[in-house]
Coordinates of C-alpha atoms in Angstrom, one line a residue:
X1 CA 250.2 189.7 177.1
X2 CA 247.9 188.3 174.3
X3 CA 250.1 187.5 171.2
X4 CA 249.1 187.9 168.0
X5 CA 248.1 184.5 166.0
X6 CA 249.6 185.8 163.1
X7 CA 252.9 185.6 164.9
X8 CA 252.9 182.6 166.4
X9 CA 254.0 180.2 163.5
X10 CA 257.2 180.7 161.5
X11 CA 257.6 180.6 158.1
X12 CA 258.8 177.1 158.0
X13 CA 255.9 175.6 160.4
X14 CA 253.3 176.9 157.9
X15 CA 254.8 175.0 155.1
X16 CA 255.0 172.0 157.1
X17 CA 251.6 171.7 158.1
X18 CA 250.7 172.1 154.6
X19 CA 251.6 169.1 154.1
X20 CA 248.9 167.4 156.0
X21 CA 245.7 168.6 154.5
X22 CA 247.2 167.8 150.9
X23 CA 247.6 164.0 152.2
X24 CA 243.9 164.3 153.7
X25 CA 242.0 165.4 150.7
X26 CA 244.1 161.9 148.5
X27 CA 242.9 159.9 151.7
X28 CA 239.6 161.0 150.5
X29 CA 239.7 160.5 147.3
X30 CA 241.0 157.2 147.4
X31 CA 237.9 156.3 150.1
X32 CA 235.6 157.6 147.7
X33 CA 237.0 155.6 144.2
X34 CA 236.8 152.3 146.2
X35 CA 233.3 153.3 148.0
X36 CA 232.1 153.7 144.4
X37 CA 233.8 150.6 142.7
X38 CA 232.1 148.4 145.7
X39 CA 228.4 150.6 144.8
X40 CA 229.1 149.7 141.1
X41 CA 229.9 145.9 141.5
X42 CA 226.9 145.6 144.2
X43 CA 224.7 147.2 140.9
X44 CA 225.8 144.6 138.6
X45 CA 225.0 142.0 140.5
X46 CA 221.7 143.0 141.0
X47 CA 220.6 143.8 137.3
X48 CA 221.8 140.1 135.6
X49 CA 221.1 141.7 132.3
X50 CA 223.2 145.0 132.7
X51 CA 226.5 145.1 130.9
X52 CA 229.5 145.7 133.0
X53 CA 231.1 149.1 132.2
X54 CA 234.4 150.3 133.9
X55 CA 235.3 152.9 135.9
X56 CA 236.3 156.4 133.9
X57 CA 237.8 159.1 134.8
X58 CA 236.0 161.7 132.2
X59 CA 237.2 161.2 129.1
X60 CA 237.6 164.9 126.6
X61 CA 234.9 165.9 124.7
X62 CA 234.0 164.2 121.2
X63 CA 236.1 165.4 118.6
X64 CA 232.9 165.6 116.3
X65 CA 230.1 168.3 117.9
X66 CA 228.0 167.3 115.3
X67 CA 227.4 163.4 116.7
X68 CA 223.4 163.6 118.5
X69 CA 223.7 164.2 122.3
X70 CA 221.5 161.3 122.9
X71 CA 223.9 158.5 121.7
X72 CA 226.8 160.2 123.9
X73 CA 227.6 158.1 127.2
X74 CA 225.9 159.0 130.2
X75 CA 228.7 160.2 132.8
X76 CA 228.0 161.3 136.4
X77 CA 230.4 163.7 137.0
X78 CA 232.3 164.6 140.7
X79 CA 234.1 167.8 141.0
X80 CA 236.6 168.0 144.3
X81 CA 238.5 171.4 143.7
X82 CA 241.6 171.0 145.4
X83 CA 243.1 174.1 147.5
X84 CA 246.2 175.9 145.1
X85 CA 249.6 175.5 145.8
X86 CA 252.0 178.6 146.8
X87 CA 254.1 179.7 145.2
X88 CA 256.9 180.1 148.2
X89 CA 256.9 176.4 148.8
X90 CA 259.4 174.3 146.6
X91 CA 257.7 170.8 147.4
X92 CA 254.4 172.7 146.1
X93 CA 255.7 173.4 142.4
X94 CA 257.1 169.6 142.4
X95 CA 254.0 168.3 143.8
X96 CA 251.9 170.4 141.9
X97 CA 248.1 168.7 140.6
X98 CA 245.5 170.8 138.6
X99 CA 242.9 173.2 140.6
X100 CA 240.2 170.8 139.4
X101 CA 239.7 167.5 138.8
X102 CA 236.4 165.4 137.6
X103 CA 236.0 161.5 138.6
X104 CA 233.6 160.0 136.4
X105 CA 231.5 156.8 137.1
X106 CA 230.1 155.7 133.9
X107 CA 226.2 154.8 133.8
X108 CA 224.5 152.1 132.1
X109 CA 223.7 153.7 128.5
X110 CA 220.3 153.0 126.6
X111 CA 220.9 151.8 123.1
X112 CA 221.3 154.4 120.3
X113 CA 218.3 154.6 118.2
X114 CA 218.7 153.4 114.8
X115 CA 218.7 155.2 111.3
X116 CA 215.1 153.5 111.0
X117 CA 213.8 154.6 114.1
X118 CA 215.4 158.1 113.8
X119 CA 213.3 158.4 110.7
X120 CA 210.2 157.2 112.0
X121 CA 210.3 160.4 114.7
X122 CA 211.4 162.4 111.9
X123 CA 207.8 163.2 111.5
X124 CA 206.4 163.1 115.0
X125 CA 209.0 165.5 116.0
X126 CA 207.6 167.6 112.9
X127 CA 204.1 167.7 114.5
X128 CA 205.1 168.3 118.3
X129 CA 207.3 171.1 116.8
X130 CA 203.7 172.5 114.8
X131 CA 205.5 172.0 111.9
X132 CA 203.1 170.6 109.7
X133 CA 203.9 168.2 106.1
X134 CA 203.9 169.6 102.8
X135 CA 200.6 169.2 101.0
X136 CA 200.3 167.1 98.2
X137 CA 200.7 168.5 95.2
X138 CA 198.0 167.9 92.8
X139 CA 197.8 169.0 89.2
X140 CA 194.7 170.5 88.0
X141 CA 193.0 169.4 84.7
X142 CA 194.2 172.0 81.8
X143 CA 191.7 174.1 79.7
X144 CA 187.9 174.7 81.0
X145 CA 184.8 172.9 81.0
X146 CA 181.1 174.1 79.9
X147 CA 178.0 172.4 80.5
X148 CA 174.6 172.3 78.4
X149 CA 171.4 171.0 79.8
X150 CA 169.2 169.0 77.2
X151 CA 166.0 170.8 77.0
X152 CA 162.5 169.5 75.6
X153 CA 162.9 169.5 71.7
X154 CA 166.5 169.8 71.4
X155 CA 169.0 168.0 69.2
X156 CA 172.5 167.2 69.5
X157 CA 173.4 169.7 66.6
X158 CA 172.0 172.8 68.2
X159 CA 173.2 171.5 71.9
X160 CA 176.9 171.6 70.0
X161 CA 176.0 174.9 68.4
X162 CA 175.7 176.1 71.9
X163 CA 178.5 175.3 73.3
X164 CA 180.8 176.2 70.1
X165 CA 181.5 172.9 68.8
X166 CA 181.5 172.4 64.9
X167 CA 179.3 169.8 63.1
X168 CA 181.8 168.2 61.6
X169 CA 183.3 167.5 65.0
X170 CA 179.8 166.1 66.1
X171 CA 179.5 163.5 62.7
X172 CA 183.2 162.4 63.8
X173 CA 182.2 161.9 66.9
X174 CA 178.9 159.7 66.0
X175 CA 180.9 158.0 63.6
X176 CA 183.7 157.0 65.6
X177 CA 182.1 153.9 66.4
X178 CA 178.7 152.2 67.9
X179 CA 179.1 153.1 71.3
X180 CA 179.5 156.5 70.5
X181 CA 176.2 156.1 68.4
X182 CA 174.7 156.4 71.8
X183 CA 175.2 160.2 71.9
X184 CA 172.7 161.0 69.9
X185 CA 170.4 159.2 72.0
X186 CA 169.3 162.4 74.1
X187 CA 166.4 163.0 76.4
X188 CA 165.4 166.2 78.3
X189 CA 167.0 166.5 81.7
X190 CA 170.4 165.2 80.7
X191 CA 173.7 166.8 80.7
X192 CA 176.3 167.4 78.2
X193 CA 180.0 168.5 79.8
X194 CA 183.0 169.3 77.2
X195 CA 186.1 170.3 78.6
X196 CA 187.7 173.1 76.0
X197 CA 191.7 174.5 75.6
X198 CA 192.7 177.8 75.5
X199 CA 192.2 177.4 71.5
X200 CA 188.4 175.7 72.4
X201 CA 189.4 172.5 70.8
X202 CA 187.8 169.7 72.7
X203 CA 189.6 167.4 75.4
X204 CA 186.9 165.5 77.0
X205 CA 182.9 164.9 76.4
X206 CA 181.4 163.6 79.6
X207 CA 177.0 162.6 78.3
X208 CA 175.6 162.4 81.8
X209 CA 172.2 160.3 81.3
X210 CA 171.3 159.7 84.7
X211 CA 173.3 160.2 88.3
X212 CA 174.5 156.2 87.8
X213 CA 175.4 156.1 84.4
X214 CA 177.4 158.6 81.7
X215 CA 179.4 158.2 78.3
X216 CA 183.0 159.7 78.1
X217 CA 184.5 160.5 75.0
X218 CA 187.8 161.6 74.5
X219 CA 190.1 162.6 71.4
X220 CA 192.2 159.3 70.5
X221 CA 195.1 159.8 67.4
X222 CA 192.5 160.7 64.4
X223 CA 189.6 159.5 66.3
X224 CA 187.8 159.5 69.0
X225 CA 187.7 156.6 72.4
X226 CA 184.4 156.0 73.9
X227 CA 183.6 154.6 76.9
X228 CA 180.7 153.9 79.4
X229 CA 180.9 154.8 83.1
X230 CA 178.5 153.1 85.2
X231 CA 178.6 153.3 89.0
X232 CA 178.1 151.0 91.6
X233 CA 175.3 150.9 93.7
X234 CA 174.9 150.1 97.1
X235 CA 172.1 146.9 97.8
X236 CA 170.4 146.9 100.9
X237 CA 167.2 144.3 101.8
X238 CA 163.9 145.8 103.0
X239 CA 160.8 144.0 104.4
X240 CA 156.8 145.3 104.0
X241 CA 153.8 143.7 104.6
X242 CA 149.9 144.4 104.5
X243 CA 146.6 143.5 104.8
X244 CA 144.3 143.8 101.8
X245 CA 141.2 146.1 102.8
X246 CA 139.7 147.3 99.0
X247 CA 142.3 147.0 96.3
X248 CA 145.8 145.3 96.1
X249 CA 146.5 148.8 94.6
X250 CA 145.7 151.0 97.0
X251 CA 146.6 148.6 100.2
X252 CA 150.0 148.2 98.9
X253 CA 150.1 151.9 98.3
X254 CA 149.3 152.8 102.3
X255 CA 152.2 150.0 103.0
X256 CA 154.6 151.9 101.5
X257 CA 155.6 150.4 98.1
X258 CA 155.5 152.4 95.2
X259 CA 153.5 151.1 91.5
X260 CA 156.5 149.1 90.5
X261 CA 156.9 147.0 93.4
X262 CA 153.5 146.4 93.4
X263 CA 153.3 145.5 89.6
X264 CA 156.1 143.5 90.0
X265 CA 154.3 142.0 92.5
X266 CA 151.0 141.2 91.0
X267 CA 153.2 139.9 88.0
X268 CA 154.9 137.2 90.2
X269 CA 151.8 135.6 91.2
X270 CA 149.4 136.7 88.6
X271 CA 149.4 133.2 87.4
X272 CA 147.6 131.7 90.3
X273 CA 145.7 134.5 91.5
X274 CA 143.2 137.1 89.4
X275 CA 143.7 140.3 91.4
X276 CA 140.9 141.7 89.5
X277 CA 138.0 138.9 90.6
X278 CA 139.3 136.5 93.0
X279 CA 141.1 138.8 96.4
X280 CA 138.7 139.8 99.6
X281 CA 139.3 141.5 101.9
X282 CA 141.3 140.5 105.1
X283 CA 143.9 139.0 102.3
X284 CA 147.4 139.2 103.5
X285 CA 150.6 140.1 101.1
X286 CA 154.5 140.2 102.4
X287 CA 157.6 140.8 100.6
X288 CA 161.3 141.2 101.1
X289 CA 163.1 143.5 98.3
X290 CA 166.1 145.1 96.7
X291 CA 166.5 148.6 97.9
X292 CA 169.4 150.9 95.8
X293 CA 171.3 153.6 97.5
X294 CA 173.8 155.7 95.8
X295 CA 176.2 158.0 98.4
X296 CA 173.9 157.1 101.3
X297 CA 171.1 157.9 99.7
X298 CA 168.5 156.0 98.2
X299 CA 168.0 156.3 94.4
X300 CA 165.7 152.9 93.9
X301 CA 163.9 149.8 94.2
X302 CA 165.2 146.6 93.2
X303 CA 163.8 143.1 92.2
X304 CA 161.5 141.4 94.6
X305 CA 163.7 138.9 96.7
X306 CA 161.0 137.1 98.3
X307 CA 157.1 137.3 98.8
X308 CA 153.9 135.7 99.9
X309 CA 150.5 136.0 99.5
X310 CA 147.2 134.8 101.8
X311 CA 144.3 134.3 99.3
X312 CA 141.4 132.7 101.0
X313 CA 143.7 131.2 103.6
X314 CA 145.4 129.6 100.8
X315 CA 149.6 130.8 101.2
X316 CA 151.3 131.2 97.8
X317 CA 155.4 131.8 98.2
X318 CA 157.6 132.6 95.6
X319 CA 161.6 133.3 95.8
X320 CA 163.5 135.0 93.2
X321 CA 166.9 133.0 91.9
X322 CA 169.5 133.6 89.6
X323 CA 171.1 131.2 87.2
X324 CA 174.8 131.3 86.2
X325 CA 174.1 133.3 83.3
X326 CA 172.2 135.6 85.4
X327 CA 168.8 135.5 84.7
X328 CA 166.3 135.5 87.2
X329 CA 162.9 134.0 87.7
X330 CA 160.5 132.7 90.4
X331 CA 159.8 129.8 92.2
X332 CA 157.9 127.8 94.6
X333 CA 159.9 126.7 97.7
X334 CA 159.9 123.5 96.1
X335 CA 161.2 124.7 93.2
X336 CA 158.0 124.8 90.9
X337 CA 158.1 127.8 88.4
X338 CA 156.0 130.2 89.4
X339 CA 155.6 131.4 85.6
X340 CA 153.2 129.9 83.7
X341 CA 153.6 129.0 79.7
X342 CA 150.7 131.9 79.5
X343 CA 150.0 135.3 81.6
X344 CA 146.2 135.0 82.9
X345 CA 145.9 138.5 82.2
X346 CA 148.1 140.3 79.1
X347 CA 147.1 144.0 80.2
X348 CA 147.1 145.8 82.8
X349 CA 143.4 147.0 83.1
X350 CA 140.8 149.1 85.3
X351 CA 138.2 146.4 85.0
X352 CA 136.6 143.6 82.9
X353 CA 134.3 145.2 81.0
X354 CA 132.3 141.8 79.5
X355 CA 133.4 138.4 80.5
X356 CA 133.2 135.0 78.3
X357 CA 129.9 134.2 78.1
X358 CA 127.5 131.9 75.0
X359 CA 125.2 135.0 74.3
X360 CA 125.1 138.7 75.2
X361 CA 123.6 141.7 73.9
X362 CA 126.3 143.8 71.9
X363 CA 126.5 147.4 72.3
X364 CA 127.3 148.2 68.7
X365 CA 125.5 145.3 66.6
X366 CA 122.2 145.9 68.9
X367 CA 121.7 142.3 69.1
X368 CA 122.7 138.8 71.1
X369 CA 126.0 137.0 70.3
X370 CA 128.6 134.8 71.5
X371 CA 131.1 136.7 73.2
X372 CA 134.6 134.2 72.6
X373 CA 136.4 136.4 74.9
X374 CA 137.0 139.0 77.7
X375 CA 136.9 142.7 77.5
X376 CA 139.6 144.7 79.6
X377 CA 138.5 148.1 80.0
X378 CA 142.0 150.0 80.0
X379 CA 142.9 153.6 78.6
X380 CA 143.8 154.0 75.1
X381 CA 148.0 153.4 74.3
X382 CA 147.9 151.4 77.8
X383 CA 151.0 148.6 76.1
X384 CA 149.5 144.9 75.4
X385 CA 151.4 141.8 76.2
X386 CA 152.4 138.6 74.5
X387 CA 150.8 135.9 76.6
X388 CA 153.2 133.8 76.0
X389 CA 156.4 132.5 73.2
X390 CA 155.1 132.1 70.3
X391 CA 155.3 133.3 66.7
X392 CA 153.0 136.3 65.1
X393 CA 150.4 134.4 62.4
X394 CA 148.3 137.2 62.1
X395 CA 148.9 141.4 61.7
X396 CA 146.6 143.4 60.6
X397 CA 142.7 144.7 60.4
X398 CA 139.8 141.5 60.7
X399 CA 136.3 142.6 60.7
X400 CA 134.8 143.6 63.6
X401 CA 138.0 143.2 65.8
X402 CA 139.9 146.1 64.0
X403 CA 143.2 146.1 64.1
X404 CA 144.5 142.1 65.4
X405 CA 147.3 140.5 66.5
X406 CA 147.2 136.7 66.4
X407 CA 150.0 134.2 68.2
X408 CA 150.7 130.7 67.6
X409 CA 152.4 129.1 70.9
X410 CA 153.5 125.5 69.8
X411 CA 150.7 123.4 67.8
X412 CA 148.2 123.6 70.6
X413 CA 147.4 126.9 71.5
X414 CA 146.6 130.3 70.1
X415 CA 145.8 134.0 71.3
X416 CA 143.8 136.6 69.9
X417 CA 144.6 140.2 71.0
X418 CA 141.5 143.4 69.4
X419 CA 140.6 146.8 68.8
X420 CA 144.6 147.6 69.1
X421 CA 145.2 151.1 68.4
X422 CA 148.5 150.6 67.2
X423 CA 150.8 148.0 66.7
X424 CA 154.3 148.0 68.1
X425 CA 156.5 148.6 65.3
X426 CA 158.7 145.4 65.6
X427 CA 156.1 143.2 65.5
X428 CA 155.5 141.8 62.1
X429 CA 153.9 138.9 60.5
X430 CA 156.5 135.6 61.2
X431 CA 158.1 137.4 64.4
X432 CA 158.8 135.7 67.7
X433 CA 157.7 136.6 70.4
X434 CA 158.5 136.4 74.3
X435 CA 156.1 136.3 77.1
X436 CA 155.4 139.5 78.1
X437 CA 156.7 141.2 75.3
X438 CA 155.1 144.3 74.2
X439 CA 152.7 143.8 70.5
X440 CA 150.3 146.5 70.7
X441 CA 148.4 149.4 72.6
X442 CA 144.6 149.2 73.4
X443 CA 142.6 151.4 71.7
X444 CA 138.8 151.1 70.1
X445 CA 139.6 149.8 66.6
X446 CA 136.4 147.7 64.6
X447 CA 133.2 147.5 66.6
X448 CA 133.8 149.1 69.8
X449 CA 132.3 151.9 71.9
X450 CA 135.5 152.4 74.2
X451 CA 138.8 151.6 74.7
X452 CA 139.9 148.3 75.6
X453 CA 141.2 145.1 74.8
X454 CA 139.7 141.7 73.2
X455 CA 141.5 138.6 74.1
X456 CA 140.5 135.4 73.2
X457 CA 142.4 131.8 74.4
X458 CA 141.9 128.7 72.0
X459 CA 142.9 125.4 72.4
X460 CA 143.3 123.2 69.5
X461 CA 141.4 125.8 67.8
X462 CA 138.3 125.7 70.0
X463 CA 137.5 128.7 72.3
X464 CA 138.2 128.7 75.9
X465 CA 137.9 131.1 78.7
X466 CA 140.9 132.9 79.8
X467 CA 140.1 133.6 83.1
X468 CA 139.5 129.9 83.9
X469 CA 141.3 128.0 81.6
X470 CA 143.4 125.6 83.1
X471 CA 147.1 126.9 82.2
X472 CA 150.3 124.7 81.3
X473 CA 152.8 125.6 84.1
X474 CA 156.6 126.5 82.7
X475 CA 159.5 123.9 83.8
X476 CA 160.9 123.8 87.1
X477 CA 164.7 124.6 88.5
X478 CA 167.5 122.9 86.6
X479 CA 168.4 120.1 88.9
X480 CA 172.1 121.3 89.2
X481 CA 170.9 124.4 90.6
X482 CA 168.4 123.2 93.3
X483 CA 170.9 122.4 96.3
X484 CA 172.6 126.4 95.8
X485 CA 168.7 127.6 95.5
X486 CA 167.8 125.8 99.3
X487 CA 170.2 127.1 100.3
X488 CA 170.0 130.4 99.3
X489 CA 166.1 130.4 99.9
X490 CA 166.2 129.3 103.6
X491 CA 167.0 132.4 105.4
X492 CA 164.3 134.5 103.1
X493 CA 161.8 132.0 103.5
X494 CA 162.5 132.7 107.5
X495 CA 162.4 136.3 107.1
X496 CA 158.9 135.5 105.7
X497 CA 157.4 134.0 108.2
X498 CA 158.7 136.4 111.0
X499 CA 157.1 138.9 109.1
X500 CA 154.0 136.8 108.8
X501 CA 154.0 135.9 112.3
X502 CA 154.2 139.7 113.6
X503 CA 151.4 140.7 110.9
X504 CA 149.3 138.4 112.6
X505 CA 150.4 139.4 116.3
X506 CA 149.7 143.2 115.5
X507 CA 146.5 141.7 113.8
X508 CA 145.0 140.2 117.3
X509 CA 145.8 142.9 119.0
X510 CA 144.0 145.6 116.9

């Protein structure tokens, strides 16, 4: 007969081979505390640098919830449940352990982040989150602003009318003091800008005269402040050069420079060549200038850095250098002035009408004379120019010249400028003048049958021809600035001659 298993142990067996398992499972848990002591130690001595850390059984959790999980101690964590004692057996409730237990093996930690470098992630955190910072609040000017546009034939009284500003506020204004003079100094095309209050007294007058430069006024105690905002422009260097095929006018035209390059040009060596008589054709002109831009964009030409001219195979350089008190003039590369003590030419003209001659036939007299002189043929109020320093000896109307201008330059020389239209109004009898100063306009004044200009040159009084007249050259480069103007010359004198070299390459090949 089979029995029945659940007969076959008494009462008392069952509790005594309880017994047994109980002392397995501490076998085992004792193996596996030394099996993870020796894995530890064998850890530490691999990793020099690693801390040692005891063993742990796991510790309660922190008092404070609020202390960041990542700067809490790593733990691996082994739960063993254990089976539950009975009740019925009496060695059970004295031996009696908890259900579960956890054996922790602490792990090297990683070093808690600082307050620093919490805040540093502070805003990283932000962005991964798409959480984005708080704009930057910015205050917006009170009261509103209205704009007038200076038209042809306006004044600064009716421009205030319009934009409902008293004229007592406007003579304040002026009279503030001389910079604020300048406001009545309008021209069509500008702006006027006033910024108004609710009660449309004024806050702010912004004078726009061009996109570079602009006068700001603003209420100051009683009176008003005044100041001139000019802004910076950005300088960039640009090379041209041409071959002469008719005029220096229109070749330097087709190279791409506009008229005031090209008078600026003719200027620098119009003392050693007469554009009007001595260039051919084939001639040969390079430059390197100033270029302006303002945003990105150009606004204008500059000064002439460098340039060169090829008349008759004969080269003429000239590089532009500034002194310490900023003023700029032209040399030779050897440091020669290129300005002469008198311009060969004191207008610009069309043509020479009649040159310097012992006898020709005159138009208006019907009969031969001397002509002293030479005739520039030149349209009326086309400005005349002061040859040279001197002082005015001579305003006013002389015979057949009309109305006359005559300088004295030192006790050698003197100029005789005719037929003026007009004279320029600060030009008076006793005045000083500069070289190149303005004196008059051409016109047809005394015995003339068009409009153009009479010049005469005289030397000690006797009559000499102006267009061949050897001239007194103007004093070289202060000897303390030579050394900083090789230097500074020496890359644009390169830049020259590449550009003179490739002239002549594209030349050939043509």
């Amino acid at each position: 007969m089979i029995k029945d298993y659940k007969s076959h142990y008494s009462p008392d067996d069952f509790s005594t081979h309880r017994k047994h398992p109980r002392l397995g499972v501490l076998a085992l848990i004792t193996l596996i505390l030394s099996a993870t002591a020796i894995y530890a130690s064998m850890q530490i001595m691999e990793s020099p640098g690693a801390q040692s850390e005891p063993l742990a059984i796991a510790q309660p959790e922190r008092a404070n919830p609020a202390e960041p999980q990542e700067i809490q101690e790593a733990q691996m964590a082994i739960p063993l449940a254990l089976p539950e004692p009975t009740a019925s057996s009496p060695e059970s409730a004295d031996n009696a352990e908890p259900a579960e237990q956890t054996i922790a093996l602490a792990l090297p930690q990683e070093p808690s982040p600082s307050a620093e470098t919490l805040q540093a992630d502070a805003p990283l955190q932000a962005e991964e989150a798409g959480t984005a910072p708080a704009p930057e609040l910015i205050e917006a000017e009170p009261g509103r602003w209205v704009e007038e546009k200076v038209k042809s034939g306006d004044s600064l009284a009716r421009i205030f009318s319009r934009l409902g500003l008293s004229a007592n506020l406007l003579h304040r204004i002026v009279h503030s003091d001389k910079e604020a003079k300048q406001l009545a100094n309008i021209h069509p095309g500008e702006t006027l800008r006033v910024r108004l209050d609710d009660e449309d007294n004024l806050l702010k007058l912004i004078h726009r005269r061009s996109p570079v430069l602009s006068l700001q006024i603003l209420p100051h105690e009683e009176s008003f402040k005044t100041r001139t905002i000019e802004r910076e422009l950005e300088k960039r260097t640009a090379t041209v050069s041409g071959t002469i095929s008719d005029s220096l006018y229109q070749s330097a035209q087709r190279a791409g420079l506009d008229d005031s390059l090209i008078m600026e040009l003719a200027n620098i060596f119009g003392w050693d060549i007469d554009f009007a008589l001595e260039i051919r054709s084939g001639d040969r002109f390079g430059l390197i200038y100033e270029e302006k831009y303002l945003d990105g964009d150009k606004y204008s030409n500059g000064n002439i850095l460098a340039a060169e001219f090829i008349n008759h195979g004969r080269v003429v350089r000239a590089v532009r250098y500034e002194d310490d008190n900023g003023q700029g003039s032209y040399f030779s590369p050897d440091g020669k002035s290129m300005r002469k003590a008198f311009l060969r030419a004191p207008v610009d003209f069309r043509r020479i009408s009649s040159r310097f001659t012992r006898e020709r036939y005159h138009p208006v007299l019907g009969k031969k004379r001397p002509h002293r002189g030479v005739d520039y043929a030149a349209a009326t109020g086309t400005p005349i120019k002061a040859a040279g320093d001197g002082k005015v000896i001579f305003r006013g109307t002389k015979g057949g010249y009309g109305r006359t201008v005559i300088i004295q330059h030192g006790q050698k020389y003197t100029t005789l400028y005719g037929h003026l239209s007009k004279y320029r109004g600060k030009v008076k009898n006793g005045s000083r003048v500069r070289q190149g100063q303005v004196i008059g306009y051409v016109g047809k004044s005394g015995l003339a049958t068009g409009p153009h200009l009479h010049y005469e040159f005289r030397v000690n009084g006797a009559h000499r021809n102006p267009l061949t007249v050897k001239l007194p050259a103007a004093e070289p480069i202060a000897k303390k600035y030579r050394t900083d103007f090789k230097q500074k010359s020496a890359p644009l004198l390169a830049r020259l001659d590449l550009a003179s070299q490739t002239m002549v390459a594209t030349a050939e090949a043509q």
